[in-house]
Amino acid sequence: MRGKILNILRASAPEPVSGEELASKLGVSRTAIWKNIQALKEEGYQIAALTKKGYVLENIPDKLLPVEIAQQLKTKWLGHELHYVDSTGSTNAMCKTYANEGCTDGTVCVAEEQTGGRGRLSRGWFSPAGKGLWFSVVLEPPFLPEEAPKCTLLAAVAVVKAVNSYKGVHAAIKWPNDILLDGKKLVGILTEMSAEFGHINYVVIGTGINVCVPKEMVPPELRDSAISLADKAKEPINRVELLAKVLANLEELYEIVLKQGFKPILALWRNYSTTLGKMVKVIAPDTTYVGKALDINEDGILLVQKEDGTIAEVLAGDVSIRSALGKGNKY
Ligand code: ADP
């Protein structure tokens, strides 16, 4: 109902629409219209009530409101169940709660702010209110638990395609779970899984995209290594539109995986990779070494040729990859 009211007000703005007209168009009472208008105002929509004329939509809040997302979402199923909050610990944790309660495949959780956003290895992910896209997706893939880490690669391709659709943005994927712009971290992705022997219950893919985090807001220790889309884009970025683009890409790519397996996704991933062909420093819990990132194999494992010529298979779970070039090029 609220979405329909907004559509009518949006189409008519700056001209007002009377309560009577809204009520008759939507087949409800004027009181029902009034109640819904109040609810929209509470969400942040600025709607003026002009005596004898009706309601005028004056401003739409810069928020990731479900009504706005639903307007732009072009997916068949992904994100049709969507949970939105102003603030949460982490959207991955939100998704896990909904998944454990039996939410639908493709449920999306979005927050304006995360107070305990996480990266891999329990590292934090800085997620200030209204400045990024902090969201997670629940998928219930029919493939084996061993395949789940490849969901990170899938999400990375979906996100990089979406961010690169903005003028001036040429981002690339750093294995396994980051997207870099100008060598700095723009996006972090964290995939978590609930599985039993040989069977995935669900996968949660969490994504943090810095959209317009002001430099002075970024914690000092991240200032040299983090970047926002707004720092490079030559056009304004609307967060709702960006989310809709990412979800559309994700659905399309996931459906390719369901039909054809991961092969086509790995091929796309290679095209967007900034890691392959580079000298990298692999930092594992028990060892650190330098080598050339040759390729990823069909399992998404990174193949690094060490200086002695041997080839190491690097699993995503427990390592960090840095550029081996040192100063000023952290990645
Ligand atoms: P890694 O760089 O080893 O792959 P993660 O993928 O686990 O690390 O990401 C977590 C790291 O990302 C944090 O330790 C921090 O350095 C950095 N970070 C945290 N928040 C942000 C952010 N909003 N933008 C860019 N980098 C961030």
Short mmCIF file of C-alpha atoms and ligand atoms in Angstrom, two decimals:
data_model
loop_
_atom_site.label_atom_id
_atom_site.label_comp_id
_atom_site.label_asym_id
_atom_site.label_seq_id
_atom_site.Cartn_x
_atom_site.Cartn_y
_atom_site.Cartn_z
CA MET A 1 0.00 0.00 0.00
CA ARG A 2 2.75 2.45 1.00
CA GLY A 3 4.61 1.72 -2.22
CA LYS A 4 1.47 2.40 -4.26
CA ILE A 5 0.79 5.68 -2.44
CA LEU A 6 4.38 6.74 -3.05
CA ASN A 7 4.16 5.88 -6.74
CA ILE A 8 1.11 8.10 -7.15
CA LEU A 9 2.67 10.97 -5.18
CA ARG A 10 5.96 10.61 -7.04
CA ALA A 11 4.27 10.73 -10.43
CA SER A 12 2.28 13.81 -9.48
CA ALA A 13 4.96 15.82 -7.59
CA PRO A 14 5.22 18.79 -7.27
CA GLU A 15 1.45 18.78 -7.76
CA PRO A 16 -0.58 17.55 -4.76
CA VAL A 17 -2.92 14.55 -4.80
CA SER A 18 -6.02 14.70 -2.64
CA GLY A 19 -6.71 12.10 0.04
CA GLU A 20 -9.97 11.38 -1.72
CA GLU A 21 -8.29 10.66 -5.04
CA LEU A 22 -5.71 8.39 -3.39
CA ALA A 23 -8.48 6.57 -1.50
CA SER A 24 -10.56 5.98 -4.60
CA LYS A 25 -7.56 4.95 -6.75
CA LEU A 26 -6.46 2.41 -4.18
CA GLY A 27 -9.93 1.33 -3.08
CA VAL A 28 -9.42 2.14 0.62
CA SER A 29 -10.72 4.70 3.11
CA ARG A 30 -9.23 8.18 3.53
CA THR A 31 -8.30 7.21 7.09
CA ALA A 32 -6.25 4.30 5.74
CA ILE A 33 -4.48 6.74 3.41
CA TRP A 34 -3.81 9.13 6.29
CA LYS A 35 -2.36 6.32 8.44
CA ASN A 36 -0.05 5.18 5.66
CA ILE A 37 1.09 8.76 5.01
CA GLN A 38 1.98 9.06 8.72
CA ALA A 39 3.98 5.81 8.51
CA LEU A 40 5.85 7.10 5.45
CA LYS A 41 6.65 10.32 7.27
CA GLU A 42 8.03 8.33 10.17
CA GLU A 43 10.33 6.54 7.72
CA GLY A 44 11.70 9.91 6.66
CA TYR A 45 9.64 10.81 3.59
CA GLN A 46 8.77 14.50 3.59
CA ILE A 47 5.12 14.73 2.65
CA ALA A 48 3.25 18.00 3.07
CA ALA A 49 -0.50 18.05 3.65
CA LEU A 50 -1.94 21.14 1.92
CA THR A 51 -5.38 22.21 3.05
CA LYS A 52 -8.06 21.43 0.47
CA LYS A 53 -5.43 20.27 -2.02
CA GLY A 54 -3.94 17.09 -0.66
CA TYR A 55 -0.54 15.51 -0.20
CA VAL A 56 2.72 16.51 -1.91
CA LEU A 57 5.90 14.44 -1.86
CA GLU A 58 8.63 16.98 -1.12
CA ASN A 59 11.66 14.85 -0.40
CA ILE A 60 12.73 11.21 -0.44
CA PRO A 61 15.23 10.31 2.29
CA ASP A 62 18.68 9.09 1.31
CA LYS A 63 18.02 5.76 2.95
CA LEU A 64 17.90 2.16 1.85
CA LEU A 65 14.21 1.91 2.58
CA PRO A 66 12.53 -1.35 1.47
CA VAL A 67 9.87 0.57 -0.47
CA GLU A 68 12.59 2.32 -2.48
CA ILE A 69 14.53 -0.90 -3.01
CA ALA A 70 11.39 -2.73 -4.17
CA GLN A 71 10.84 0.02 -6.79
CA GLN A 72 14.26 -0.54 -8.33
CA LEU A 73 14.73 -4.26 -7.83
CA LYS A 74 14.55 -6.20 -11.10
CA THR A 75 15.25 -9.67 -9.73
CA LYS A 76 12.92 -12.64 -10.05
CA TRP A 77 13.40 -13.90 -6.49
CA LEU A 78 16.60 -12.55 -4.88
CA GLY A 79 15.85 -9.90 -2.27
CA HIS A 80 12.09 -10.31 -2.46
CA GLU A 81 12.25 -11.09 1.27
CA LEU A 82 14.16 -8.10 2.59
CA HIS A 83 14.84 -6.97 6.14
CA TYR A 84 16.02 -3.42 6.77
CA VAL A 85 17.25 -1.84 9.99
CA ASP A 86 18.86 1.45 10.87
CA SER A 87 21.60 -0.17 12.89
CA THR A 88 22.72 -3.72 13.64
CA GLY A 89 25.78 -5.59 14.87
CA SER A 90 26.32 -7.31 11.55
CA THR A 91 24.04 -8.05 8.61
CA ASN A 92 25.59 -11.54 8.38
CA ALA A 93 24.40 -12.23 11.93
CA MET A 94 20.94 -10.89 11.00
CA CYS A 95 20.79 -13.21 8.00
CA LYS A 96 21.86 -16.20 10.06
CA THR A 97 19.03 -15.54 12.51
CA TYR A 98 16.48 -15.33 9.70
CA ALA A 99 17.97 -18.40 7.99
CA ASN A 100 17.73 -20.42 11.21
CA GLU A 101 14.08 -19.39 11.44
CA GLY A 102 13.50 -20.69 7.91
CA CYS A 103 13.52 -17.54 5.73
CA THR A 104 13.19 -17.87 1.96
CA ASP A 105 16.14 -18.57 -0.34
CA GLY A 106 17.53 -15.21 -1.46
CA THR A 107 16.57 -13.25 1.66
CA VAL A 108 18.52 -9.99 1.97
CA CYS A 109 19.34 -8.05 5.16
CA VAL A 110 20.35 -4.39 4.84
CA ALA A 111 21.47 -1.91 7.49
CA GLU A 112 22.34 1.77 7.38
CA GLU A 113 25.05 1.06 9.94
CA GLN A 114 26.87 -1.96 11.34
CA THR A 115 28.32 -1.61 14.80
CA GLY A 116 30.21 -4.91 14.64
CA GLY A 117 30.81 -5.51 10.93
CA ARG A 118 33.33 -8.27 10.35
CA GLY A 119 35.95 -9.25 7.82
CA ARG A 120 37.66 -12.60 7.71
CA LEU A 121 39.70 -13.89 10.66
CA SER A 122 37.51 -11.83 13.03
CA ARG A 123 38.80 -8.54 11.68
CA GLY A 124 36.48 -5.57 11.86
CA TRP A 125 34.69 -3.91 8.96
CA PHE A 126 34.08 -0.18 9.41
CA SER A 127 30.43 0.49 8.41
CA PRO A 128 29.31 4.06 9.28
CA ALA A 129 25.64 5.07 9.05
CA GLY A 130 24.35 6.01 5.61
CA LYS A 131 27.78 6.02 3.95
CA GLY A 132 27.91 2.60 2.37
CA LEU A 133 26.05 -0.50 1.39
CA TRP A 134 26.24 -2.99 4.21
CA PHE A 135 24.14 -6.01 3.33
CA SER A 136 24.02 -9.79 3.35
CA VAL A 137 22.26 -12.42 1.29
CA VAL A 138 21.04 -15.90 2.28
CA LEU A 139 21.39 -18.59 -0.38
CA GLU A 140 20.50 -22.25 -0.13
CA PRO A 141 22.64 -23.73 -2.88
CA PRO A 142 22.25 -27.38 -3.85
CA PHE A 143 26.00 -27.91 -4.19
CA LEU A 144 28.50 -29.45 -1.78
CA PRO A 145 29.94 -27.61 1.26
CA GLU A 146 33.41 -27.69 -0.35
CA GLU A 147 32.03 -25.45 -3.09
CA ALA A 148 30.78 -22.75 -0.73
CA PRO A 149 33.97 -20.63 -0.73
CA LYS A 150 33.38 -20.07 -4.44
CA CYS A 151 30.28 -18.06 -3.47
CA THR A 152 32.74 -15.33 -2.45
CA LEU A 153 34.17 -15.32 -5.97
CA LEU A 154 30.63 -15.20 -7.38
CA ALA A 155 29.71 -12.25 -5.19
CA ALA A 156 32.94 -10.45 -6.08
CA VAL A 157 32.11 -10.66 -9.80
CA ALA A 158 28.53 -9.45 -9.15
CA VAL A 159 29.79 -6.46 -7.16
CA VAL A 160 32.68 -5.48 -9.43
CA LYS A 161 30.38 -5.47 -12.47
CA ALA A 162 27.95 -3.22 -10.59
CA VAL A 163 30.52 -0.70 -9.32
CA ASN A 164 32.26 -0.56 -12.70
CA SER A 165 28.99 0.51 -14.32
CA TYR A 166 29.59 4.00 -12.87
CA LYS A 167 31.66 6.44 -14.92
CA GLY A 168 35.24 6.78 -13.72
CA VAL A 169 35.22 3.54 -11.69
CA HIS A 170 37.58 0.75 -12.73
CA ALA A 171 37.73 -1.62 -9.79
CA ALA A 172 39.34 -5.06 -9.72
CA ILE A 173 39.13 -8.15 -7.54
CA LYS A 174 41.87 -9.01 -5.10
CA TRP A 175 41.83 -12.70 -4.23
CA PRO A 176 39.83 -13.93 -2.49
CA ASN A 177 37.33 -11.47 -1.09
CA ASP A 178 38.17 -7.83 -1.67
CA ILE A 179 37.56 -5.35 -4.44
CA LEU A 180 40.16 -2.68 -4.94
CA LEU A 181 39.97 0.69 -6.61
CA ASP A 182 43.27 2.44 -7.27
CA GLY A 183 44.90 -0.32 -5.20
CA LYS A 184 42.78 0.57 -2.17
CA LYS A 185 40.02 -1.43 -0.54
CA LEU A 186 36.56 -0.47 -1.77
CA VAL A 187 34.63 -3.63 -0.92
CA GLY A 188 34.98 -6.52 1.49
CA ILE A 189 33.05 -9.78 1.19
CA LEU A 190 32.59 -12.38 3.91
CA THR A 191 30.94 -15.74 3.18
CA GLU A 192 29.78 -17.93 6.04
CA MET A 193 28.07 -21.28 5.91
CA SER A 194 25.88 -23.62 7.90
CA ALA A 195 26.36 -27.20 6.71
CA GLU A 196 26.05 -30.81 7.65
CA PHE A 197 28.03 -33.67 6.19
CA GLY A 198 27.70 -33.34 2.42
CA HIS A 199 24.87 -30.80 2.59
CA ILE A 200 24.71 -27.00 2.80
CA ASN A 201 21.87 -25.66 4.96
CA TYR A 202 22.58 -22.14 3.87
CA VAL A 203 25.32 -19.74 2.86
CA VAL A 204 25.38 -16.12 3.99
CA ILE A 205 27.30 -13.72 1.76
CA GLY A 206 28.00 -10.39 3.44
CA THR A 207 29.18 -7.40 1.42
CA GLY A 208 30.43 -4.02 2.54
CA ILE A 209 30.80 -1.36 -0.14
CA ASN A 210 32.23 2.04 0.78
CA VAL A 211 29.99 4.39 -1.18
CA CYS A 212 30.67 7.84 0.24
CA VAL A 213 32.63 7.53 3.48
CA PRO A 214 34.25 10.94 4.06
CA LYS A 215 38.03 10.70 4.48
CA GLU A 216 37.93 12.35 7.89
CA MET A 217 35.48 9.73 9.11
CA VAL A 218 37.73 6.79 8.19
CA PRO A 219 39.72 5.46 11.18
CA PRO A 220 43.36 6.66 10.87
CA GLU A 221 44.73 3.14 10.47
CA LEU A 222 42.55 2.60 7.37
CA ARG A 223 42.96 6.01 5.78
CA ASP A 224 45.72 4.96 3.36
CA SER A 225 44.19 1.63 2.43
CA ALA A 226 40.45 2.38 2.13
CA ILE A 227 38.59 4.16 -0.68
CA SER A 228 34.98 5.07 -1.48
CA LEU A 229 33.15 4.96 -4.80
CA ALA A 230 32.45 8.68 -4.49
CA ASP A 231 36.23 9.32 -4.44
CA LYS A 232 36.50 8.23 -8.08
CA ALA A 233 33.05 8.12 -9.66
CA LYS A 234 32.28 10.87 -12.15
CA GLU A 235 28.56 10.67 -11.47
CA PRO A 236 26.45 10.59 -8.31
CA ILE A 237 25.94 7.17 -6.75
CA ASN A 238 22.50 6.32 -5.48
CA ARG A 239 22.82 3.54 -2.91
CA VAL A 240 19.42 2.02 -3.67
CA GLU A 241 20.25 1.83 -7.36
CA LEU A 242 23.66 0.29 -6.64
CA LEU A 243 22.12 -2.36 -4.38
CA ALA A 244 19.55 -3.22 -7.07
CA LYS A 245 22.37 -3.60 -9.62
CA VAL A 246 24.41 -5.88 -7.36
CA LEU A 247 21.42 -8.09 -6.55
CA ALA A 248 20.44 -8.37 -10.22
CA ASN A 249 24.00 -9.44 -11.12
CA LEU A 250 24.13 -11.87 -8.24
CA GLU A 251 20.89 -13.54 -9.24
CA GLU A 252 21.98 -13.81 -12.86
CA LEU A 253 25.39 -15.27 -12.00
CA TYR A 254 23.99 -17.64 -9.38
CA GLU A 255 21.49 -19.00 -11.89
CA ILE A 256 24.39 -19.61 -14.30
CA VAL A 257 26.14 -21.60 -11.54
CA LEU A 258 22.99 -23.65 -10.93
CA LYS A 259 22.78 -24.55 -14.62
CA GLN A 260 26.42 -24.75 -15.68
CA GLY A 261 28.54 -24.92 -12.52
CA PHE A 262 31.21 -22.41 -11.49
CA LYS A 263 33.35 -22.58 -14.64
CA PRO A 264 31.87 -19.50 -16.35
CA ILE A 265 32.09 -17.52 -13.10
CA LEU A 266 35.76 -18.42 -12.60
CA ALA A 267 36.44 -17.21 -16.14
CA LEU A 268 34.77 -13.86 -15.41
CA TRP A 269 36.59 -13.66 -12.07
CA ARG A 270 39.96 -14.07 -13.86
CA ASN A 271 39.09 -11.15 -16.16
CA TYR A 272 38.44 -8.86 -13.20
CA SER A 273 41.36 -10.06 -11.06
CA THR A 274 44.15 -7.76 -10.02
CA THR A 275 45.97 -10.56 -8.18
CA LEU A 276 46.84 -12.90 -11.04
CA GLY A 277 50.24 -12.37 -12.58
CA LYS A 278 51.43 -10.31 -9.61
CA MET A 279 54.12 -11.01 -7.02
CA VAL A 280 52.32 -11.55 -3.74
CA LYS A 281 53.22 -12.06 -0.13
CA VAL A 282 51.21 -14.90 1.41
CA ILE A 283 50.77 -14.50 5.14
CA ALA A 284 49.58 -17.77 6.69
CA PRO A 285 49.36 -18.51 10.44
CA ASP A 286 52.60 -20.53 10.45
CA THR A 287 54.55 -19.15 7.50
CA THR A 288 55.01 -16.18 5.21
CA TYR A 289 56.39 -16.39 1.69
CA VAL A 290 56.58 -14.49 -1.54
CA GLY A 291 55.63 -15.85 -4.95
CA LYS A 292 53.88 -15.19 -8.22
CA ALA A 293 50.10 -15.58 -8.29
CA LEU A 294 49.66 -17.80 -11.34
CA ASP A 295 45.98 -18.65 -11.46
CA ILE A 296 43.02 -19.94 -9.52
CA ASN A 297 42.11 -23.59 -10.07
CA GLU A 298 38.60 -24.93 -10.59
CA ASP A 299 38.07 -24.97 -6.82
CA GLY A 300 38.89 -21.26 -6.53
CA ILE A 301 42.20 -22.04 -4.83
CA LEU A 302 45.03 -19.60 -5.59
CA LEU A 303 48.13 -21.13 -7.15
CA VAL A 304 51.30 -19.32 -6.13
CA GLN A 305 54.68 -20.14 -7.59
CA LYS A 306 57.26 -19.80 -4.83
CA GLU A 307 60.78 -18.57 -5.46
CA ASP A 308 62.08 -22.17 -5.44
CA GLY A 309 59.72 -22.95 -8.34
CA THR A 310 57.27 -25.09 -6.36
CA ILE A 311 53.59 -24.26 -6.61
CA ALA A 312 51.64 -23.64 -3.41
CA GLU A 313 47.87 -24.05 -3.25
CA VAL A 314 46.53 -21.18 -1.13
CA LEU A 315 43.13 -21.63 0.53
CA ALA A 316 41.05 -18.56 1.20
CA GLY A 317 40.20 -19.28 4.82
CA ASP A 318 43.38 -18.57 6.69
CA VAL A 319 45.73 -16.34 4.73
CA SER A 320 46.21 -12.69 3.87
CA ILE A 321 47.67 -11.64 0.57
CA ARG A 322 49.72 -8.48 0.24
CA SER A 323 51.62 -7.04 -2.67
CA ALA A 324 55.22 -8.14 -2.58
CA LEU A 325 56.27 -4.72 -3.86
CA GLY A 326 56.24 -3.15 -0.42
CA LYS A 327 55.82 0.54 0.28
CA GLY A 328 52.89 2.56 -0.99
CA ASN A 329 51.30 -0.47 -2.54
CA LYS A 330 49.84 -2.27 0.39
CA TYR A 331 48.04 -4.73 -1.84
P1 ADP B 1 42.32 -8.99 4.35
O1 ADP B 1 42.77 -7.63 3.94
O2 ADP B 1 43.39 -9.74 5.03
O3 ADP B 1 41.70 -9.77 3.24
P2 ADP B 1 39.64 -8.87 5.48
O4 ADP B 1 39.13 -9.27 4.15
O5 ADP B 1 39.34 -9.76 6.61
O6 ADP B 1 41.21 -8.70 5.45
O7 ADP B 1 39.08 -7.41 5.77
C1 ADP B 1 39.19 -6.81 7.05
C2 ADP B 1 40.18 -5.68 7.00
O8 ADP B 1 39.73 -4.64 6.13
C3 ADP B 1 40.31 -4.96 8.35
O9 ADP B 1 41.31 -5.57 9.13
C4 ADP B 1 40.70 -3.53 7.96
O10 ADP B 1 42.09 -3.43 7.76
C5 ADP B 1 40.07 -3.33 6.61
N1 ADP B 1 38.80 -2.54 6.68
C6 ADP B 1 37.87 -2.51 7.64
N2 ADP B 1 36.83 -1.72 7.31
C7 ADP B 1 37.11 -1.21 6.09
C8 ADP B 1 36.43 -0.33 5.20
N3 ADP B 1 35.22 0.19 5.47
N4 ADP B 1 37.05 -0.03 4.03
C9 ADP B 1 38.24 -0.55 3.70
N5 ADP B 1 38.94 -1.39 4.50
C10 ADP B 1 38.38 -1.72 5.69
#
